[in-house]
Short mmCIF file of C-alpha atoms in Angstrom, two decimals:
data_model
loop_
_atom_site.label_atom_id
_atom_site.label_comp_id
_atom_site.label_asym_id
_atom_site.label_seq_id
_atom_site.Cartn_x
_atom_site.Cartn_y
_atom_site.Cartn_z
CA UNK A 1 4.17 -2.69 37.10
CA UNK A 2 1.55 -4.78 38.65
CA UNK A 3 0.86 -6.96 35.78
CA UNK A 4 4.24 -8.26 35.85
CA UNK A 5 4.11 -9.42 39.43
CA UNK A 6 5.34 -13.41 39.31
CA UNK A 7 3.16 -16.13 40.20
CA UNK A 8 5.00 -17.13 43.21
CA UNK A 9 3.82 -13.44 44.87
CA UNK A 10 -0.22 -12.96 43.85
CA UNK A 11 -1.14 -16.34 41.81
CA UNK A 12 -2.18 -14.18 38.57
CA UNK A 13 1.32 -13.94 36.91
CA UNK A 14 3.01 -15.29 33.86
CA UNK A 15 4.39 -19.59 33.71
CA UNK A 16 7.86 -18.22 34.58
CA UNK A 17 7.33 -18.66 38.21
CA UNK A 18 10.65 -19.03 39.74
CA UNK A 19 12.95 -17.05 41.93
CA UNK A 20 16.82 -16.60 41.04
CA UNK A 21 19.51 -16.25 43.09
CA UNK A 22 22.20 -16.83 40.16
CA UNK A 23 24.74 -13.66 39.51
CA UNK A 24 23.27 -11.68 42.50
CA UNK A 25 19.75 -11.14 41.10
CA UNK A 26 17.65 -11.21 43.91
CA UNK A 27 20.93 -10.34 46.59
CA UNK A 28 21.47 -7.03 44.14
CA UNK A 29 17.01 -6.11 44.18
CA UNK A 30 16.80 -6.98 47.88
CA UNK A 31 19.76 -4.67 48.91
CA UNK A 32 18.57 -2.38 46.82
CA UNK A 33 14.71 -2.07 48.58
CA UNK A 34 16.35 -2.52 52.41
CA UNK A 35 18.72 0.38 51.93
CA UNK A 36 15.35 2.31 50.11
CA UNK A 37 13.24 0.81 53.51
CA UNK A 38 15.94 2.56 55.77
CA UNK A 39 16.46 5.13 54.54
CA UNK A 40 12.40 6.19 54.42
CA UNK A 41 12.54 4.79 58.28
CA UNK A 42 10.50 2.49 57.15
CA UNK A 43 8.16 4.16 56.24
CA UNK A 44 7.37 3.58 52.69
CA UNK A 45 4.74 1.15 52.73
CA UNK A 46 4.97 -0.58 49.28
CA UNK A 47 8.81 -0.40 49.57
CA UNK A 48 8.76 -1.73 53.50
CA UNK A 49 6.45 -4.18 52.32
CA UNK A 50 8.39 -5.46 49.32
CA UNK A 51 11.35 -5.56 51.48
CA UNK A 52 9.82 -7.66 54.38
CA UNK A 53 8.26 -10.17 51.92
CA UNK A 54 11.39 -10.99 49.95
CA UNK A 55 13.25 -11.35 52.78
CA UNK A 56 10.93 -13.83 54.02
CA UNK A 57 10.64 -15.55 51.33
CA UNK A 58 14.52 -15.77 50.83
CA UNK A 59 14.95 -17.44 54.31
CA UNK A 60 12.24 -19.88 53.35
CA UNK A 61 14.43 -20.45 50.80
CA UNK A 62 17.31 -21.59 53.08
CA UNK A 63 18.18 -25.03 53.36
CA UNK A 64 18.11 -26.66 57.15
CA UNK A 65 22.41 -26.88 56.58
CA UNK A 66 22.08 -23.49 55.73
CA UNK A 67 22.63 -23.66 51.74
CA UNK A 68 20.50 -21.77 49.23
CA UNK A 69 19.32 -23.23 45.80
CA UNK A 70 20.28 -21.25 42.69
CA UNK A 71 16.76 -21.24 41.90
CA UNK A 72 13.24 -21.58 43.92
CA UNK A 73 9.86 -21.40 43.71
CA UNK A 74 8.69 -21.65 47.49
CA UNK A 75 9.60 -22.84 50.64
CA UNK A 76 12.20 -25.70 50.24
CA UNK A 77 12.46 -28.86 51.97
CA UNK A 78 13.55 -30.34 54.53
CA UNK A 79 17.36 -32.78 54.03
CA UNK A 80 19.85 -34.43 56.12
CA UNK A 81 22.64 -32.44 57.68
CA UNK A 82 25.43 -34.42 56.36
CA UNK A 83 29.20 -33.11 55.34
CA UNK A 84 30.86 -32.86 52.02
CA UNK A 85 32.04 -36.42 50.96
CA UNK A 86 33.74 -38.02 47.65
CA UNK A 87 30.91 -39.69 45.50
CA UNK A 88 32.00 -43.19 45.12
CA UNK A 89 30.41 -43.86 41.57
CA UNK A 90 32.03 -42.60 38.35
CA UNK A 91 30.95 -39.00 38.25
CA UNK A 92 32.30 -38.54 34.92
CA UNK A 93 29.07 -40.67 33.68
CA UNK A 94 27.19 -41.26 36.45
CA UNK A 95 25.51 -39.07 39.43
CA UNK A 96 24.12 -36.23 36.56
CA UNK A 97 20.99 -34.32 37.85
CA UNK A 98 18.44 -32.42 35.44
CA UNK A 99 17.19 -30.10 37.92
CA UNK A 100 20.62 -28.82 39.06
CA UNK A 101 19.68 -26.21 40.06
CA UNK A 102 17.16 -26.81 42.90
CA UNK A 103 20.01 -28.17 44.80
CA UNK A 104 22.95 -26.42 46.89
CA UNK A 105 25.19 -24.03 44.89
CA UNK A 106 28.18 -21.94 45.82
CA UNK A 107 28.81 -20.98 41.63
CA UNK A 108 29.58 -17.45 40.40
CA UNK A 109 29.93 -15.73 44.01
CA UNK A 110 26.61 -16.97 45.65
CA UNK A 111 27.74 -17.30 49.11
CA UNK A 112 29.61 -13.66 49.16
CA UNK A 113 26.57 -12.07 47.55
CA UNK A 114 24.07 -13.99 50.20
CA UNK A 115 26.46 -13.39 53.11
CA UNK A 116 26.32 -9.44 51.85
CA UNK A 117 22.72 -9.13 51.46
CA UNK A 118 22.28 -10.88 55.30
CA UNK A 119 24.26 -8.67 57.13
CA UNK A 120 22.94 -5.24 55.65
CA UNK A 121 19.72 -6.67 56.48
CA UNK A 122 20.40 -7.47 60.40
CA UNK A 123 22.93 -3.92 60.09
CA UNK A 124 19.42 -2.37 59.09
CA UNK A 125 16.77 -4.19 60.45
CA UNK A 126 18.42 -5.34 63.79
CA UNK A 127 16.03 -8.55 63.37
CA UNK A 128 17.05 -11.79 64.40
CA UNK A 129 16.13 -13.88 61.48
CA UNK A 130 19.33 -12.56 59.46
CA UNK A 131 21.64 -12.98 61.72
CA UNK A 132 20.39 -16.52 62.62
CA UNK A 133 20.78 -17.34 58.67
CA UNK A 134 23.89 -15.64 58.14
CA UNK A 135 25.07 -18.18 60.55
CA UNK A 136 23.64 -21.15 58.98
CA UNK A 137 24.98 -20.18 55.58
CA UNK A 138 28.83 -20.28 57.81
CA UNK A 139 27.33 -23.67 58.84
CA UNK A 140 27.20 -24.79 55.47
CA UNK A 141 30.61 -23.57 54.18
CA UNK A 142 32.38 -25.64 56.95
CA UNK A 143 30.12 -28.61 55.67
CA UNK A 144 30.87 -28.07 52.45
CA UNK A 145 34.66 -28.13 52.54
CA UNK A 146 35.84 -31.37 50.87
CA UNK A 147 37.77 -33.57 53.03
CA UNK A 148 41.42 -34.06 52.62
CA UNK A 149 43.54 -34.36 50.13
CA UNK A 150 41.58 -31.17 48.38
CA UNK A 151 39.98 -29.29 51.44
CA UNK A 152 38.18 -26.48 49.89
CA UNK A 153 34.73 -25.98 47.85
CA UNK A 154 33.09 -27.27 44.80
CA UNK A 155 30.25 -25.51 42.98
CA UNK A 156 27.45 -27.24 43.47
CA UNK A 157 26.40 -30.20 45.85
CA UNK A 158 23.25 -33.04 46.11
CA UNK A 159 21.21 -33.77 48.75
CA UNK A 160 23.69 -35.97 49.99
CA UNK A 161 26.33 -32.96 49.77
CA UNK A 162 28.39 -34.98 47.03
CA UNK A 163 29.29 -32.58 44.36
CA UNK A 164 27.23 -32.71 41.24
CA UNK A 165 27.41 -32.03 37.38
CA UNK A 166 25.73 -28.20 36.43
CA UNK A 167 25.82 -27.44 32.72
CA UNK A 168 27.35 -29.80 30.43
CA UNK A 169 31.02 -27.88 31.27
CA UNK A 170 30.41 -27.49 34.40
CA UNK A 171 31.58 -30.92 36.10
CA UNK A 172 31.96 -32.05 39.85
CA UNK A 173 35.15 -30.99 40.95
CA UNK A 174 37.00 -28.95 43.22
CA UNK A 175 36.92 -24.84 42.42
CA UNK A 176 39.63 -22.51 42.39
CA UNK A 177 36.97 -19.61 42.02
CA UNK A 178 34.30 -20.58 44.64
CA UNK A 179 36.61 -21.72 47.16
CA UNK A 180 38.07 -18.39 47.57
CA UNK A 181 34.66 -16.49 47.80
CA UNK A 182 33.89 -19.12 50.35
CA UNK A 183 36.72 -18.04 52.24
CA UNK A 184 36.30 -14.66 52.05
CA UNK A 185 32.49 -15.19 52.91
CA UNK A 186 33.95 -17.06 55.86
CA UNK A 187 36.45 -13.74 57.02
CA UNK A 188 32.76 -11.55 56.21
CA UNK A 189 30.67 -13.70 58.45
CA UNK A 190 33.32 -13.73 61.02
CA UNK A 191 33.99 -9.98 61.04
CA UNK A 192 30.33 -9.41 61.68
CA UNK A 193 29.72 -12.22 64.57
CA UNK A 194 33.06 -12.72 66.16
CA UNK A 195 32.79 -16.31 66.06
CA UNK A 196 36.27 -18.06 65.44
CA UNK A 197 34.83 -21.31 64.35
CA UNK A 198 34.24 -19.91 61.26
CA UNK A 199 37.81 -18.91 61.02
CA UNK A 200 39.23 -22.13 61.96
CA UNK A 201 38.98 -23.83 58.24
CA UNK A 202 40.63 -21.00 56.16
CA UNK A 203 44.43 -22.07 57.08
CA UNK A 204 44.59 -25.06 55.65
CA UNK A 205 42.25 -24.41 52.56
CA UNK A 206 44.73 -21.62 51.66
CA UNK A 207 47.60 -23.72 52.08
CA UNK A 208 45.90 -26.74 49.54
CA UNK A 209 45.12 -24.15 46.69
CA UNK A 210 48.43 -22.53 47.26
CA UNK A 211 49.55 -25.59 46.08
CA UNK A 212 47.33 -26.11 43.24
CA UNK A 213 48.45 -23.18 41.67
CA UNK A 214 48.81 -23.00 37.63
CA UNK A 215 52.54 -21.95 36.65
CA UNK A 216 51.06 -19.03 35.38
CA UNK A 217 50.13 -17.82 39.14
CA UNK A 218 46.35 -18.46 38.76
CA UNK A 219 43.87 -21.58 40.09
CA UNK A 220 42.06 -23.61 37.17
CA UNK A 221 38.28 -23.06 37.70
CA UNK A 222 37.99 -27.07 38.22
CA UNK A 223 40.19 -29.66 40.09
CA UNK A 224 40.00 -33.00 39.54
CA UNK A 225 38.14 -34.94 42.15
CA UNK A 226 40.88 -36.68 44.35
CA UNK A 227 43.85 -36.29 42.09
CA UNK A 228 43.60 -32.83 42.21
CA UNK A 229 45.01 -32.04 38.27
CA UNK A 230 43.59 -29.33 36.97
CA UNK A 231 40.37 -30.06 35.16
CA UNK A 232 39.37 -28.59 31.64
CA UNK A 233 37.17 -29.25 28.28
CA UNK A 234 37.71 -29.43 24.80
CA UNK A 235 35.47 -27.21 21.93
CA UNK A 236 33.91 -30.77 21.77
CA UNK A 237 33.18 -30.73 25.47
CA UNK A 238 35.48 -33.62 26.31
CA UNK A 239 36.75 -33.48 29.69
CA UNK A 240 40.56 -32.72 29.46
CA UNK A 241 43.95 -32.22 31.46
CA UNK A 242 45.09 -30.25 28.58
CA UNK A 243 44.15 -26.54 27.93
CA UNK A 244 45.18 -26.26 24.72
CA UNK A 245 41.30 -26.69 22.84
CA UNK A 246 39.25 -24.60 25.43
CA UNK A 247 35.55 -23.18 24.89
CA UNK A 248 36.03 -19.53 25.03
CA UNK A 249 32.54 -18.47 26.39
CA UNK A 250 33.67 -19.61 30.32
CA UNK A 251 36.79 -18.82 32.45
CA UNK A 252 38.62 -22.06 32.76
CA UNK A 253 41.07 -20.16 34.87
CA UNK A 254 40.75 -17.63 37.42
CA UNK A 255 43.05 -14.97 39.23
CA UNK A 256 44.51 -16.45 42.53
CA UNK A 257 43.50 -14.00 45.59
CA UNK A 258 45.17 -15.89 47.77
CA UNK A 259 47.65 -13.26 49.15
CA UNK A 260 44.98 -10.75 50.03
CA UNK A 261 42.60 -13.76 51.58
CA UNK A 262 45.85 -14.50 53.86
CA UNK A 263 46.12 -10.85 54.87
CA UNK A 264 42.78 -10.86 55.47
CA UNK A 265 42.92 -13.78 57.84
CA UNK A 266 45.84 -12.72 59.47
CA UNK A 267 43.99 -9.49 60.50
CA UNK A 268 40.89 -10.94 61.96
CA UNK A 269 43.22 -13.12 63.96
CA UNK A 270 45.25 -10.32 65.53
CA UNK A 271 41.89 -7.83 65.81
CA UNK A 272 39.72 -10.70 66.98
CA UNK A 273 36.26 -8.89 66.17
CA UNK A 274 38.10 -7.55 62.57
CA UNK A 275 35.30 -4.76 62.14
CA UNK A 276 32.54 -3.61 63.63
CA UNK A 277 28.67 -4.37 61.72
CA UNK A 278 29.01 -2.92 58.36
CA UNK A 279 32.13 -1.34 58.55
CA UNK A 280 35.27 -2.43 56.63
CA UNK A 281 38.32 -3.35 58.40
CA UNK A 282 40.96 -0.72 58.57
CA UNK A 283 43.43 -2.78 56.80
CA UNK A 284 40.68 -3.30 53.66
CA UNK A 285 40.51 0.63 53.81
CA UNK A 286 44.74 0.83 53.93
CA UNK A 287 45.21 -1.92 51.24
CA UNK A 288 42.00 -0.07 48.52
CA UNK A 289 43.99 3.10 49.15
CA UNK A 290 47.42 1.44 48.59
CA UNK A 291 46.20 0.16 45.39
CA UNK A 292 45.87 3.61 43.71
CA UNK A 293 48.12 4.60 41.13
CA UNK A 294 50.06 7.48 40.69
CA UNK A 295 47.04 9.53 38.83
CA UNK A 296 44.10 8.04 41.08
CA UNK A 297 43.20 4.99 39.50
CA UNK A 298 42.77 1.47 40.14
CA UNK A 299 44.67 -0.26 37.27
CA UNK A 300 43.60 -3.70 36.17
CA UNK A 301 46.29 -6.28 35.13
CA UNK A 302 44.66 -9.13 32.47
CA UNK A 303 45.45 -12.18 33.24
CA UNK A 304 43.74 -13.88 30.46
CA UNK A 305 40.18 -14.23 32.51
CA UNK A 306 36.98 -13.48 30.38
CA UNK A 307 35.57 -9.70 30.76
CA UNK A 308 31.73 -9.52 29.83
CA UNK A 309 31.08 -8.01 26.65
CA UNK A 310 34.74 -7.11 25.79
CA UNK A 311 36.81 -8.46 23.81
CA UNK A 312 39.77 -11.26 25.51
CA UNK A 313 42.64 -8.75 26.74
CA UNK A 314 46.27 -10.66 26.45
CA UNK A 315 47.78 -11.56 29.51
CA UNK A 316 49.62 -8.30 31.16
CA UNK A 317 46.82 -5.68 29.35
CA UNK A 318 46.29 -3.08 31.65
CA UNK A 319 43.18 -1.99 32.01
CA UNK A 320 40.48 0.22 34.19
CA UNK A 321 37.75 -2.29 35.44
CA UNK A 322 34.40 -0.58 36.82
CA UNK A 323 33.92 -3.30 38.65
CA UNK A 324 36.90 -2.96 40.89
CA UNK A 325 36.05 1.12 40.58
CA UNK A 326 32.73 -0.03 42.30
CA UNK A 327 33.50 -2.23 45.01
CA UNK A 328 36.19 0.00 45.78
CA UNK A 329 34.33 3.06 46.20
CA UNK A 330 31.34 1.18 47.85
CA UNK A 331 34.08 -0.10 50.47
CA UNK A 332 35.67 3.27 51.16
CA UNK A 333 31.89 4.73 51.52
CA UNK A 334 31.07 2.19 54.10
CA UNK A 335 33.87 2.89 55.96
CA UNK A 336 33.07 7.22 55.87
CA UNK A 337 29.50 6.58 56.62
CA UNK A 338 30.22 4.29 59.64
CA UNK A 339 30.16 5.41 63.19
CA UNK A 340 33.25 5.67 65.10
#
């Protein structure tokens, strides 16, 4: 209702004035009012109103190198363009920031869920504005790429793009899980522009965490700055090399997509253009399909990663996920509804 309009919108709301863009929150509302907005023609007026002033207010939100915060409360300010670098002090002690959070952040998806929301909006909307910002978040990925030897992503960066301490197990390092939703964020906002410059990084990114791979087949969620050994923390929240004392509220491992993000690649290579605006490439369509098992279902395979609100599966549990149901059907719905 009304009364529970924030602060940042009409001035009379409550002290929690801030705007999240952690686990999808305002990606998942925002999607939700522009596909309302279109589907109405635009006709709704509180709903095509809603829609137009979040949107603004999310691009105001973009950084001039095309990051996003986690979290805002207006307009953000102007920085230096600068690429990713090494900090040179001891980031195990030094280099910590309070405010986290206000500063650029790839963590839990952030980039795929952004690069999502930006191209149903210019798919819908046909306005410039989200098609100019879905290029500056591309921008920012090919900033953000560490430099050799560990080109690929970290979760979250300073002003001076150095990567930065989040929570207290959350350290500067290099990301198995963010680097490959940069990547595929990358193969997304090619697909939908055709430009190959956001193409060109993937290659050797896939090749580095291909390497960094556990024994187990999975990437540890942190690398080690520089000496790339997988980076962990004890109960005590020590940082470790050894993952035998792990917290078991976080996923200190993750499962390696790195097969399907080369598949991937290799089809926007050979198709040039991949897909057309909002459509899924046929090969996405053939390899969803391909997954089905003999009674219809997408099976899940545990692979010891944490699963909100159940209980830790052992590795090899088999399992139906309604996530994967989800995206799946989403994918194959976007494909049936799109024009040929």
């Amino acid at each position: 209702g009304g009364k529970r309009v924030g602060r940042y919108r009409n001035g009379k709301g409550g002290s929690w004035n801030a705007s999240s863009l952690d686990d999808g929150q305002t990606q998942s509302a925002l999607l939700l009012l522009l596909r309302l907005d279109a589907a109405r023609d635009f006709k709704l007026a509180p709903v095509h109103e809603a829609a137009e002033f979040g949107m603004a207010a999310l691009l105001k939100a973009q950084f001039p190198n095309g990051a996003f915060p986690q979290v805002w409360q207006g307009p953000v300010e102007a920085r230096p363009v600068v690429p990713a670098a090494y900090p040179d002090r001891d980031w195990r002690t030094e280099g910590r920031v309070k405010n986290y959070w206000d500063n650029y952040t790839l963590n839990d998806g952030l980039a795929g869920s952004m690069a999502d929301l930006l191209i149903e909006a210019h798919r819908l909307t046909k306005q410039d504005a989200p098609l100019k910002a879905l290029e500056k978040l591309g921008d920012f990925l090919l900033l953000a790429r560490m430099p050799e030897p560990q080109p690929a992503w970290c979760q979250q960066y300073d002003a001076a793009m150095l990567p930065i301490w989040a929570r207290k197990f959350e350290p500067p390092a290099v990301t198995g899980g963010e680097s490959q939703d940069a990547i595929e964020t990358l193969l997304k906002i090619h697909a939908h522009t055709g430009k190959a410059q956001y193409l060109e990084p993937i290659p050797r990114s896939l090749e580095y965490l291909k390497k960094s791979l556990l024994p187990d087949g999975r990437l540890a969620r942190f690398y080690e700055l520089k000496t790339n050994k997988p980076l962990y923390m004890t109960r005590a929240y020590e940082l470790t090399h050894d993952d035998g004392d792990l917290p078991d509220h976080y996923g200190w491992k993750v499962p390696s997509r790195l097969a399907e993000l080369e598949a991937r690649l290799a089809a926007a290579k050979s198709g040039g253009h991949a897909a057309p605006p909002g459509r899924p490439s046929e090969a996405e369509v053939r390899r969803v399909l391909a997954d089905l098992d003999a009674e219809g279902r997408w099976v899940s395979t545990a692979a010891g990663e944490r699963l909100v609100g159940q209980p830790r599966f052992a590795p090899g549990f088999r399992y139906l996920s309604s996530a994967v149901f989800s995206r799946n059907v989403e994918l194959l719905s976007r494909w049936l509804a799109a024009p040929r």
